[in-house]
Coordinates of C-alpha atoms in Angstrom, one line a residue:
M116 CA 28.2 -58.2 -57.2
S117 CA 31.4 -57.7 -56.0
P118 CA 33.1 -54.3 -56.8
M119 CA 36.0 -54.5 -59.9
P120 CA 39.3 -53.9 -58.4
P121 CA 41.3 -51.0 -59.3
P122 CA 42.9 -51.2 -62.9
R123 CA 46.6 -50.5 -62.8
P124 CA 48.1 -47.5 -64.6
A125 CA 50.3 -50.0 -66.4
R126 CA 46.8 -51.3 -68.3
S127 CA 45.3 -47.5 -68.5
A128 CA 46.4 -47.1 -72.4
A129 CA 45.5 -50.5 -73.6
V130 CA 41.7 -49.7 -71.9
V131 CA 41.8 -46.0 -73.0
A132 CA 42.5 -46.8 -76.3
A133 CA 39.6 -49.5 -76.5
L134 CA 36.9 -47.2 -74.9
F135 CA 38.1 -44.1 -76.9
S136 CA 37.8 -46.1 -80.2
L137 CA 34.0 -46.9 -79.3
D138 CA 32.7 -43.2 -78.9
P139 CA 35.8 -40.7 -80.1
A140 CA 33.3 -37.8 -80.6
G141 CA 31.3 -38.2 -77.6
L142 CA 34.6 -39.3 -75.3
G143 CA 36.2 -35.9 -76.8
G144 CA 39.8 -37.1 -76.6
I145 CA 43.0 -38.4 -75.2
W146 CA 45.6 -35.9 -73.8
V147 CA 49.1 -37.8 -74.2
R148 CA 51.6 -36.2 -72.7
A149 CA 54.8 -37.9 -73.8
P150 CA 58.0 -37.1 -75.8
F151 CA 58.1 -37.9 -79.5
G152 CA 59.1 -41.7 -79.9
P153 CA 58.0 -45.1 -80.8
A154 CA 55.8 -45.7 -78.1
R155 CA 53.8 -42.4 -78.8
D156 CA 53.5 -43.4 -82.3
G157 CA 52.3 -46.9 -81.6
F158 CA 49.5 -45.8 -79.5
V159 CA 48.2 -43.6 -81.9
E160 CA 48.6 -46.4 -84.8
H161 CA 46.9 -48.6 -82.3
V162 CA 43.9 -46.4 -81.8
R163 CA 44.0 -45.9 -85.7
A164 CA 43.5 -50.0 -86.1
L165 CA 40.8 -49.8 -83.4
L166 CA 38.5 -47.2 -84.9
P167 CA 35.5 -48.4 -87.1
A168 CA 35.9 -48.7 -90.9
G169 CA 35.4 -45.5 -92.7
A170 CA 36.2 -43.5 -89.7
A171 CA 39.2 -40.7 -90.6
M172 CA 42.1 -39.7 -88.6
R173 CA 43.5 -36.4 -89.6
R174 CA 46.7 -34.6 -88.6
V175 CA 46.6 -30.8 -88.0
P176 CA 49.8 -29.6 -89.2
A177 CA 51.7 -26.4 -87.4
G178 CA 50.4 -23.4 -88.8
I179 CA 47.5 -24.4 -90.5
D180 CA 45.2 -21.4 -91.6
D181 CA 41.5 -21.0 -91.2
G182 CA 41.0 -21.9 -95.2
R183 CA 42.3 -25.3 -94.6
L184 CA 41.2 -25.7 -91.0
L185 CA 37.6 -24.6 -91.6
G186 CA 37.1 -25.0 -95.0
G187 CA 36.6 -22.2 -98.1
I188 CA 36.7 -21.4 -101.5
D189 CA 38.4 -24.1 -103.9
L190 CA 40.5 -21.3 -106.0
A191 CA 41.1 -24.2 -109.3
A192 CA 37.6 -25.0 -109.4
S193 CA 36.2 -21.5 -108.9
L194 CA 38.4 -20.2 -111.6
A195 CA 37.8 -22.8 -114.0
A196 CA 34.0 -22.5 -113.2
G197 CA 33.8 -18.7 -112.9
R198 CA 31.7 -19.0 -109.6
R199 CA 32.3 -20.0 -106.2
V200 CA 33.3 -23.4 -105.4
M201 CA 33.4 -24.4 -101.8
A202 CA 36.1 -26.9 -100.3
A203 CA 35.7 -29.2 -97.3
G204 CA 38.1 -28.4 -94.4
L205 CA 40.1 -30.5 -92.5
L206 CA 37.1 -30.4 -89.2
A207 CA 34.6 -31.5 -91.7
E208 CA 36.9 -34.0 -93.2
A209 CA 37.5 -35.4 -89.6
A210 CA 33.7 -35.6 -88.4
G211 CA 33.1 -39.1 -86.6
G212 CA 36.6 -39.6 -86.6
V213 CA 39.9 -38.2 -85.0
L214 CA 42.0 -35.1 -85.2
V215 CA 45.6 -35.7 -84.0
L216 CA 47.1 -32.4 -82.7
P217 CA 51.0 -32.6 -82.5
M218 CA 52.9 -30.2 -80.4
A219 CA 49.6 -29.6 -78.7
E220 CA 51.2 -27.7 -76.1
R221 CA 52.1 -24.8 -78.3
L222 CA 49.0 -24.5 -80.4
D223 CA 47.7 -21.0 -81.0
R224 CA 45.0 -19.7 -78.5
A225 CA 42.9 -18.5 -81.2
L226 CA 43.2 -22.4 -83.2
C227 CA 42.6 -23.8 -79.7
A228 CA 39.3 -21.7 -79.4
R229 CA 38.1 -23.1 -82.9
L230 CA 39.0 -26.8 -82.2
A231 CA 37.2 -26.3 -78.9
L232 CA 34.0 -24.8 -80.3
A233 CA 33.9 -27.3 -82.8
Q234 CA 34.6 -30.5 -81.1
E235 CA 31.3 -30.8 -79.0
G236 CA 30.3 -34.1 -80.4
R237 CA 31.6 -34.0 -83.9
F238 CA 35.2 -35.5 -83.7
G239 CA 37.6 -37.2 -81.0
A240 CA 41.0 -35.7 -80.5
I241 CA 44.5 -37.0 -79.5
A242 CA 46.5 -34.0 -78.2
L243 CA 50.2 -34.7 -78.4
D244 CA 51.6 -32.9 -75.6
E245 CA 55.4 -32.8 -75.3
G246 CA 55.5 -29.7 -73.0
I247 CA 58.4 -29.5 -70.1
G248 CA 57.2 -28.8 -66.6
P249 CA 53.9 -28.3 -65.3
E250 CA 53.7 -24.7 -66.8
E251 CA 53.6 -25.8 -70.5
H252 CA 50.8 -28.0 -71.4
L253 CA 47.6 -28.0 -73.3
A254 CA 45.1 -25.3 -73.1
P255 CA 42.6 -25.7 -70.6
A256 CA 39.8 -25.2 -73.1
L257 CA 40.6 -28.6 -75.2
A258 CA 42.1 -30.4 -72.0
D259 CA 38.2 -29.8 -70.6
R260 CA 36.9 -31.5 -73.4
M261 CA 39.1 -35.0 -73.4
A262 CA 38.0 -37.6 -71.2
F263 CA 41.2 -39.4 -70.7
A264 CA 44.8 -38.2 -70.2
L265 CA 47.9 -40.5 -70.6
D266 CA 51.7 -40.0 -70.0
A267 CA 55.0 -41.6 -71.0
A268 CA 54.9 -44.3 -68.5
D269 CA 51.5 -45.4 -69.4
L270 CA 52.6 -45.8 -72.6
L271 CA 55.7 -47.5 -72.0
A272 CA 54.7 -49.7 -69.2
R273 CA 52.5 -52.2 -70.9
R274 CA 51.8 -51.7 -75.0
P275 CA 48.4 -51.9 -76.1
T276 CA 47.7 -55.3 -78.5
A277 CA 47.6 -54.8 -82.3
R278 CA 43.5 -56.3 -82.3
M279 CA 40.7 -56.5 -80.2
R280 CA 38.0 -58.5 -80.5
G281 CA 33.9 -57.7 -80.1
L282 CA 34.4 -54.1 -80.9
G283 CA 31.5 -53.9 -83.3
A284 CA 29.3 -55.7 -81.2
A285 CA 30.3 -53.2 -78.4
R286 CA 29.5 -50.2 -80.5
R287 CA 25.8 -51.7 -81.0
R288 CA 25.1 -52.4 -77.4
L289 CA 26.5 -48.9 -76.5
A290 CA 23.5 -47.3 -78.9
R291 CA 21.3 -49.2 -76.5
M292 CA 23.3 -49.0 -73.6
R293 CA 21.2 -48.0 -70.2
M294 CA 22.8 -46.6 -67.0
D295 CA 22.1 -47.8 -63.5
D296 CA 20.2 -44.7 -61.2
G297 CA 23.3 -44.4 -58.9
V298 CA 25.9 -44.3 -61.5
A299 CA 25.5 -40.5 -62.0
E300 CA 24.8 -40.0 -58.6
A301 CA 27.9 -41.2 -57.4
L302 CA 30.3 -40.1 -60.3
C303 CA 28.8 -36.5 -59.2
H304 CA 30.0 -37.3 -55.7
V305 CA 33.2 -38.1 -56.7
A306 CA 33.7 -35.1 -58.8
A307 CA 33.0 -32.7 -55.8
Q308 CA 34.8 -34.7 -53.3
L309 CA 37.8 -33.9 -55.8
G310 CA 37.2 -30.6 -56.4
I311 CA 36.1 -30.5 -60.0
F312 CA 32.9 -27.9 -60.5
S313 CA 32.9 -28.4 -64.0
L314 CA 29.8 -30.3 -65.4
R315 CA 31.7 -31.4 -68.7
P316 CA 34.4 -34.1 -67.1
V317 CA 30.9 -36.0 -65.1
I318 CA 29.4 -36.0 -68.7
L319 CA 32.5 -37.5 -70.1
A320 CA 33.1 -39.9 -66.8
M321 CA 29.2 -41.2 -67.3
R322 CA 30.0 -41.4 -71.4
A323 CA 33.2 -43.6 -70.1
A324 CA 30.8 -45.9 -67.8
R325 CA 28.7 -46.6 -70.5
A326 CA 31.2 -47.2 -73.0
A327 CA 33.1 -49.7 -70.4
A328 CA 29.6 -51.6 -69.9
A329 CA 29.3 -52.0 -73.5
L330 CA 33.2 -53.5 -74.0
A331 CA 32.5 -55.8 -70.9
G332 CA 29.3 -57.1 -72.5
R333 CA 26.5 -55.9 -70.3
R334 CA 23.4 -53.9 -71.2
S335 CA 23.6 -51.4 -68.4
A336 CA 26.3 -49.6 -66.6
G337 CA 26.7 -50.1 -62.9
E338 CA 29.0 -49.8 -60.3
E339 CA 32.2 -51.4 -61.8
D340 CA 32.1 -49.0 -64.8
A341 CA 31.7 -45.9 -62.6
M342 CA 34.9 -47.0 -60.7
L343 CA 36.9 -47.5 -63.9
A344 CA 35.5 -44.2 -65.3
A345 CA 36.0 -42.4 -62.0
Q346 CA 39.9 -43.7 -62.4
L347 CA 40.4 -43.3 -65.9
V348 CA 38.4 -39.8 -66.2
L349 CA 38.3 -37.6 -63.1
A350 CA 41.5 -38.7 -61.0
H351 CA 43.6 -37.0 -62.9
R352 CA 41.4 -33.7 -62.6
A353 CA 41.4 -33.4 -58.9
T354 CA 42.4 -30.3 -57.5
R355 CA 41.9 -31.4 -53.7
L356 CA 42.0 -34.4 -52.1
P357 CA 38.8 -36.2 -51.0
A358 CA 37.8 -35.9 -47.1
P359 CA 38.8 -38.9 -45.3
A360 CA 36.1 -41.6 -44.8
E361 CA 34.9 -42.0 -41.2
E362 CA 36.6 -45.0 -39.6
D363 CA 34.3 -47.9 -38.6
T364 CA 34.9 -49.9 -35.5
D365 CA 33.0 -52.7 -33.9
A366 CA 34.4 -52.4 -30.6
E367 CA 32.1 -51.2 -27.6
P368 CA 33.4 -48.1 -25.8
E369 CA 35.1 -48.0 -22.7
S370 CA 32.3 -46.5 -20.6
T371 CA 28.8 -46.1 -21.3
P372 CA 27.7 -42.3 -20.9
P373 CA 25.1 -41.6 -18.6
P374 CA 21.6 -41.4 -19.5
P375 CA 20.4 -37.7 -20.1
A376 CA 18.7 -35.7 -17.7
C377 CA 15.2 -34.8 -17.5
G378 CA 14.7 -31.8 -20.2
D379 CA 18.0 -32.2 -21.7
E380 CA 18.2 -32.9 -25.7
V381 CA 18.8 -36.3 -27.1
A382 CA 20.8 -36.4 -30.5
A383 CA 19.2 -38.9 -32.8
P384 CA 21.7 -41.5 -34.0
A385 CA 22.8 -41.2 -37.5
P386 CA 21.1 -42.8 -40.1
P387 CA 22.9 -45.7 -41.4
E388 CA 24.4 -45.4 -44.9
T389 CA 22.0 -46.3 -48.0
E390 CA 23.1 -49.2 -50.5
G391 CA 23.8 -45.7 -53.0
E392 CA 26.2 -43.9 -50.5
Q393 CA 28.1 -47.0 -50.1
A394 CA 28.4 -47.5 -53.6
A395 CA 29.6 -43.8 -54.3
D396 CA 32.3 -44.4 -51.3
R397 CA 33.9 -47.2 -53.0
V398 CA 33.6 -45.2 -56.6
L399 CA 35.4 -42.5 -54.4
D400 CA 38.1 -45.0 -53.3
A401 CA 39.0 -46.2 -56.7
A402 CA 39.2 -42.8 -57.8
R403 CA 41.6 -41.8 -54.8
S404 CA 43.6 -44.9 -55.3
A405 CA 44.2 -43.8 -59.0
L406 CA 45.8 -40.3 -58.1
P407 CA 48.6 -39.6 -60.5
P408 CA 51.5 -39.6 -57.9
E409 CA 52.9 -36.0 -58.7
L410 CA 49.5 -34.8 -58.5
L411 CA 48.9 -36.8 -55.1
A412 CA 52.4 -35.2 -54.0
A413 CA 50.9 -31.4 -55.0
L414 CA 47.5 -32.2 -53.3
L415 CA 49.5 -33.0 -50.4
L416 CA 51.4 -29.9 -50.3
G417 CA 48.1 -27.7 -50.7
Q418 CA 49.1 -26.3 -54.2
G419 CA 47.1 -28.1 -56.1
R420 CA 46.7 -27.5 -59.8
R421 CA 47.9 -24.2 -61.5
G422 CA 45.4 -22.9 -64.2
T423 CA 47.0 -21.7 -67.1
A424 CA 45.9 -20.6 -70.3
G425 CA 47.6 -23.3 -72.3
G426 CA 51.3 -23.3 -71.9
R427 CA 53.3 -20.6 -70.4
A428 CA 51.3 -17.2 -70.0
A429 CA 52.6 -15.0 -72.7
A430 CA 52.6 -11.5 -73.4
P431 CA 50.5 -10.3 -76.2
A432 CA 52.5 -10.3 -79.6
A433 CA 52.2 -8.0 -82.4
A434 CA 50.7 -9.3 -85.3
T435 CA 52.4 -7.1 -88.0
A436 CA 55.8 -9.1 -87.9
A437 CA 57.1 -10.1 -91.3
H438 CA 58.0 -13.5 -89.8
G439 CA 56.7 -15.8 -87.2
R440 CA 53.5 -18.0 -86.6
P441 CA 50.9 -16.9 -89.6
L442 CA 47.8 -15.6 -88.4
G443 CA 45.9 -16.1 -91.6
A444 CA 45.0 -13.2 -94.3
R445 CA 42.6 -10.4 -94.1
P446 CA 41.9 -7.4 -96.6
G447 CA 44.5 -4.8 -97.0
R448 CA 47.4 -3.4 -99.1
P449 CA 50.3 -5.2 -99.5
G450 CA 53.4 -3.1 -98.3
R451 CA 56.6 -3.5 -96.1
E452 CA 54.8 -4.5 -93.2
H453 CA 52.5 -6.7 -95.0
G454 CA 53.1 -9.2 -97.8
L455 CA 50.6 -10.5 -100.6
A456 CA 49.0 -13.2 -99.9
L457 CA 48.6 -14.5 -103.5
V458 CA 46.2 -17.8 -102.8
E459 CA 43.9 -15.7 -100.6
T460 CA 43.9 -12.6 -103.2
L461 CA 43.0 -15.1 -106.1
R462 CA 40.6 -16.8 -104.1
A463 CA 38.8 -13.5 -103.7
A464 CA 38.9 -12.5 -106.9
A465 CA 37.7 -15.9 -108.6
P466 CA 34.0 -15.5 -107.8
M467 CA 33.4 -12.2 -109.7
Q468 CA 35.8 -13.4 -113.2
A469 CA 32.5 -14.2 -115.3
L470 CA 31.0 -10.8 -114.5
R471 CA 34.3 -9.0 -114.9
R472 CA 35.0 -10.5 -118.0
R473 CA 31.8 -9.6 -119.7
E474 CA 32.1 -6.1 -118.7
R475 CA 35.6 -6.0 -119.8
P476 CA 35.6 -7.8 -122.9
D477 CA 38.9 -6.7 -123.6
H478 CA 40.7 -8.9 -121.1
P479 CA 39.6 -12.5 -122.7
G480 CA 41.2 -15.2 -120.5
R481 CA 42.8 -12.9 -118.0
V482 CA 42.4 -13.1 -114.2
I483 CA 41.1 -9.6 -113.2
V484 CA 42.1 -8.5 -109.6
L485 CA 40.9 -5.3 -108.3
G486 CA 41.9 -3.5 -105.4
G487 CA 39.6 -5.1 -103.0
D488 CA 40.5 -8.3 -103.8
F489 CA 43.9 -7.8 -102.6
R490 CA 44.5 -9.9 -98.8
V491 CA 47.8 -9.6 -97.0
R492 CA 49.4 -12.0 -94.6
R493 CA 49.9 -11.6 -90.9
H494 CA 52.4 -13.3 -88.9
Q495 CA 52.4 -13.5 -84.7
A496 CA 56.1 -13.0 -83.5
P497 CA 57.4 -15.3 -81.0
V498 CA 57.6 -14.3 -77.6
R499 CA 60.3 -15.3 -75.9
S500 CA 61.2 -15.4 -71.9
V501 CA 64.3 -13.5 -71.0
A502 CA 65.6 -14.2 -67.6
I503 CA 68.0 -11.5 -66.5
F504 CA 70.0 -12.0 -63.7
A505 CA 71.7 -9.1 -61.7
V506 CA 74.5 -11.0 -59.8
D507 CA 75.9 -9.3 -56.5
A508 CA 79.6 -10.2 -57.1
S509 CA 80.8 -8.2 -54.7
G510 CA 83.0 -9.2 -51.5
S511 CA 80.4 -9.9 -49.2
S512 CA 78.5 -12.2 -51.7
A513 CA 81.1 -13.7 -53.8
L514 CA 82.5 -16.4 -51.5
N515 CA 79.2 -17.7 -51.1
R516 CA 76.9 -17.0 -54.0
L517 CA 78.6 -16.9 -57.2
A518 CA 79.3 -20.6 -57.4
E519 CA 75.4 -21.2 -57.2
A520 CA 74.3 -18.5 -59.2
K521 CA 76.3 -19.7 -62.1
G522 CA 75.0 -23.4 -61.6
A523 CA 71.4 -22.1 -61.8
V524 CA 72.3 -20.2 -64.9
Q525 CA 73.6 -23.2 -66.3
L526 CA 70.9 -25.3 -65.2
L527 CA 68.2 -22.3 -67.0
L528 CA 70.1 -22.4 -70.4
A529 CA 69.7 -26.0 -70.3
D530 CA 65.9 -25.6 -70.1
C531 CA 66.3 -22.7 -72.6
Y532 CA 67.5 -24.9 -75.6
V533 CA 64.0 -26.6 -75.4
R534 CA 61.9 -24.1 -74.5
R535 CA 63.3 -21.5 -76.7
D536 CA 64.0 -18.8 -74.0
Q537 CA 66.8 -16.6 -73.0
V538 CA 69.0 -15.9 -70.5
A539 CA 71.2 -12.7 -69.5
L540 CA 73.6 -12.3 -67.1
L541 CA 75.4 -9.4 -65.4
A542 CA 77.4 -8.7 -62.5
F543 CA 77.7 -5.5 -60.2
R544 CA 80.8 -5.1 -57.7
N545 CA 83.4 -2.1 -57.1
R546 CA 82.2 0.9 -59.3
G547 CA 79.3 -0.5 -61.4
A548 CA 77.8 -2.9 -63.2
E549 CA 79.3 -5.1 -66.2
L550 CA 77.3 -7.4 -69.0
L551 CA 78.8 -10.7 -69.0
L552 CA 76.4 -12.5 -71.1
P553 CA 73.6 -10.7 -73.4
P554 CA 70.4 -12.6 -73.9
T555 CA 71.0 -16.1 -75.6
A556 CA 70.5 -19.4 -75.1
A557 CA 73.9 -20.6 -76.5
L558 CA 74.9 -23.0 -73.9
A559 CA 78.4 -23.0 -74.7
R560 CA 79.0 -19.2 -75.0
A561 CA 77.0 -18.6 -71.8
R562 CA 79.6 -21.4 -69.6
R563 CA 82.7 -19.4 -70.7
S564 CA 81.1 -16.2 -69.5
L565 CA 80.4 -17.4 -66.2
A566 CA 83.8 -19.4 -65.9
A567 CA 85.2 -15.7 -66.0
L568 CA 82.8 -14.3 -63.5
P569 CA 85.1 -12.4 -60.8
G570 CA 84.3 -11.7 -57.3
G571 CA 85.0 -9.2 -54.8
G572 CA 85.0 -5.6 -53.8
A573 CA 82.4 -3.2 -53.0
T574 CA 78.4 -3.4 -53.4
P575 CA 77.1 -0.6 -56.3
L576 CA 73.8 -2.4 -55.7
A577 CA 71.4 0.7 -57.4
S578 CA 73.8 0.5 -60.6
G579 CA 73.2 -3.1 -60.7
I580 CA 69.2 -2.7 -60.3
D581 CA 69.8 0.2 -63.2
A582 CA 71.6 -2.0 -65.5
A583 CA 69.1 -4.9 -65.1
R584 CA 66.3 -2.4 -65.6
D585 CA 67.4 -1.1 -68.8
M586 CA 68.1 -4.8 -70.4
A587 CA 64.8 -5.6 -69.6
L588 CA 63.3 -2.6 -70.8
G589 CA 65.2 -3.5 -74.4
A590 CA 63.7 -7.2 -74.2
R591 CA 60.2 -5.9 -73.9
R592 CA 60.6 -3.3 -76.9
R593 CA 61.8 -6.3 -78.9
G594 CA 58.4 -8.0 -78.2
N595 CA 60.1 -10.5 -75.4
R596 CA 58.6 -11.2 -71.9
P597 CA 61.6 -10.2 -69.5
L598 CA 61.9 -11.3 -65.8
L599 CA 64.5 -9.8 -63.8
V600 CA 66.6 -12.0 -61.3
L601 CA 68.3 -10.0 -58.4
L602 CA 70.6 -11.9 -56.2
T603 CA 72.0 -10.0 -53.6
D604 CA 72.8 -9.9 -49.9
G605 CA 71.4 -6.3 -49.3
G606 CA 75.0 -4.9 -48.5
A607 CA 74.8 -1.9 -51.0
N608 CA 77.8 0.6 -50.0
I609 CA 78.3 2.4 -53.4
G610 CA 75.6 4.8 -54.6
R611 CA 74.8 6.1 -58.3
D612 CA 77.6 8.4 -58.0
R613 CA 80.1 6.0 -57.7
Q614 CA 80.9 7.2 -54.2
P615 CA 81.1 5.3 -50.9
G616 CA 78.6 5.8 -48.4
R617 CA 76.1 3.2 -47.2
A618 CA 73.1 5.9 -46.6
A619 CA 73.2 7.2 -50.1
A620 CA 73.6 3.9 -51.5
A621 CA 70.8 2.5 -49.9
A622 CA 68.6 5.6 -50.9
D623 CA 69.7 5.1 -54.7
A624 CA 69.1 1.3 -54.4
R625 CA 65.5 2.1 -53.4
A626 CA 65.0 4.6 -55.9
A627 CA 66.2 2.5 -58.6
A628 CA 64.0 -0.8 -57.2
S629 CA 61.0 2.0 -57.5
A630 CA 62.0 2.7 -61.0
C631 CA 61.3 -0.9 -61.9
A632 CA 58.1 -1.0 -60.1
A633 CA 57.0 1.9 -61.9
D634 CA 57.8 0.1 -65.5
G635 CA 56.1 -2.8 -64.7
I636 CA 59.0 -4.9 -64.8
P637 CA 58.2 -8.7 -63.3
A638 CA 61.0 -9.2 -60.8
L639 CA 62.2 -11.7 -58.2
V640 CA 64.7 -10.5 -55.0
I641 CA 66.7 -13.6 -54.0
D642 CA 68.1 -12.8 -50.9
T643 CA 71.7 -14.6 -50.6
A644 CA 72.6 -13.7 -47.0
P645 CA 73.4 -16.1 -44.3
R646 CA 70.3 -14.4 -42.6
P647 CA 67.3 -12.7 -44.1
N648 CA 68.1 -9.6 -44.6
A649 CA 65.3 -6.6 -43.9
F650 CA 66.8 -4.5 -46.5
A651 CA 66.4 -7.2 -49.3
A652 CA 63.1 -7.4 -48.3
E653 CA 62.6 -4.0 -48.4
L654 CA 63.8 -3.6 -52.0
A655 CA 61.5 -6.6 -52.8
G656 CA 58.5 -4.4 -51.9
A657 CA 59.6 -1.7 -53.9
M658 CA 60.0 -3.4 -56.7
R659 CA 56.5 -5.2 -56.5
A660 CA 58.9 -8.2 -56.4
R661 CA 58.3 -11.8 -55.0
Y662 CA 61.0 -12.0 -52.1
L663 CA 62.9 -15.2 -51.7
P664 CA 65.3 -15.7 -48.7
L665 CA 67.7 -18.9 -49.6
P666 CA 70.4 -18.7 -47.2
F667 CA 70.8 -22.4 -47.7
A668 CA 70.0 -22.5 -51.7
D669 CA 71.7 -24.5 -54.1
A670 CA 71.9 -24.2 -57.9
R671 CA 68.6 -26.4 -58.4
A672 CA 66.6 -24.7 -55.8
L673 CA 67.6 -21.2 -57.4
S674 CA 66.6 -23.0 -60.8
R675 CA 63.4 -24.0 -59.6
A676 CA 62.1 -21.0 -57.9
I677 CA 63.0 -18.9 -61.0
R678 CA 61.0 -21.4 -63.3
A679 CA 58.2 -21.1 -61.1
E680 CA 58.2 -17.4 -61.3
Q681 CA 58.1 -17.3 -65.1
A682 CA 55.1 -19.8 -64.8
A683 CA 53.2 -17.4 -62.5

């Protein structure tokens, strides 16, 4: 049987929807990286239409608490019955069906952990990821459990049809499906060649191969199904390029080597490839053809995938804030830091009402709440990234670099509007540093401040670093994550005492850089000199910062470098 040709990416959305509808719990889920819109909503509705009759599809609301997610006490029924009455949670309601996770890239880590633990074999999930850039995406614990991944191009290229026949018969075939002996070996070979060392993607690929065979009307999964599974399940997980296949040639060698001398060792000829090895190579070729273009480009550059813990790395946030993401209730006394969680308090008191009313007959019909019943609400304060630009506006830098710094700040602010991050700007020239833009995400205000940024004069480098350090420490005290971005050509000539002198100015700049390192402030030093400056590199070492010489940088290059540092 000839191998099936690789499916075009335009067909993947329809194929993925059909395969997933056959076995949602077994295949784990679909990771959809696409913005909100009719194409994405249409795909979700198409999956709903393909699910078997009676299969539930539930949407997980933002800020869901543990009681609604995992189940707990039904307050109204418990108060009416005088005993504990349990209610099913969202996970129990979705058993055998599908959970839809809106804004999956911003899910709380604790919620991701609960979903990952509960998902195995119980329900499927559709993760709707609206992340901006490669540094903001679904948590790896959930992504590892989802067989398929789609992006906006897959959804727009070819919209799936509204109905598909034969799914009921395919589900019955899937229950009795067999698998050829070489399919598992071929998929394991492909995973190893692509640098996938987790066993779960291989298991998901084997389940996808069985589903593909059932959908095609076959009784056992073979090479064609393994090729499709490798393309849809393994290709987007690649962390390295597979080794190139050896080229076969039928041409005779130009010259025949002389026979070996007596006593020389003769190398045995390599045995010919078995049929199983050839099938594994064909499956690998199919997976190689389906590598996403952006992933292929990253692998060719040797970058691979950057692992994150789900979105951008975030500093630990305080769990005692009065506002922010709700973290659920816990026993405690209400006060200024923690508000009363009324419903949870009543839930805790409900099971004991019958006993308490017998003990206190003078309170008929009242809900008796004791001190141990009190529950308080906790919130997690949002953590923002604050990029603090300290720009050398002296005469040695202003002519060449101020326009590029202004452009980089404006590009970052455009991202901040979506990412809820902030940017601050201060300039140092003449005798000191001047704050031009406090931490903000207001684009219009930033543009006005940038337009008024002057240039020229001496270089008080130490004062600029000190001012940026103070701002970074203030942002950290407010619970944010600062990044100090120093743009300078390293030509310090004004010390902390505002007196001229290159030696003293250089010593003060080193001391200011060392203070940043002692405070643990993440930093990036961008050398804007026409040639890499040794003193700028020395400052980066003292700050424990990344040194980036960009003598020919433009605004977009600076913006990309800073975003990469924020995601590191």
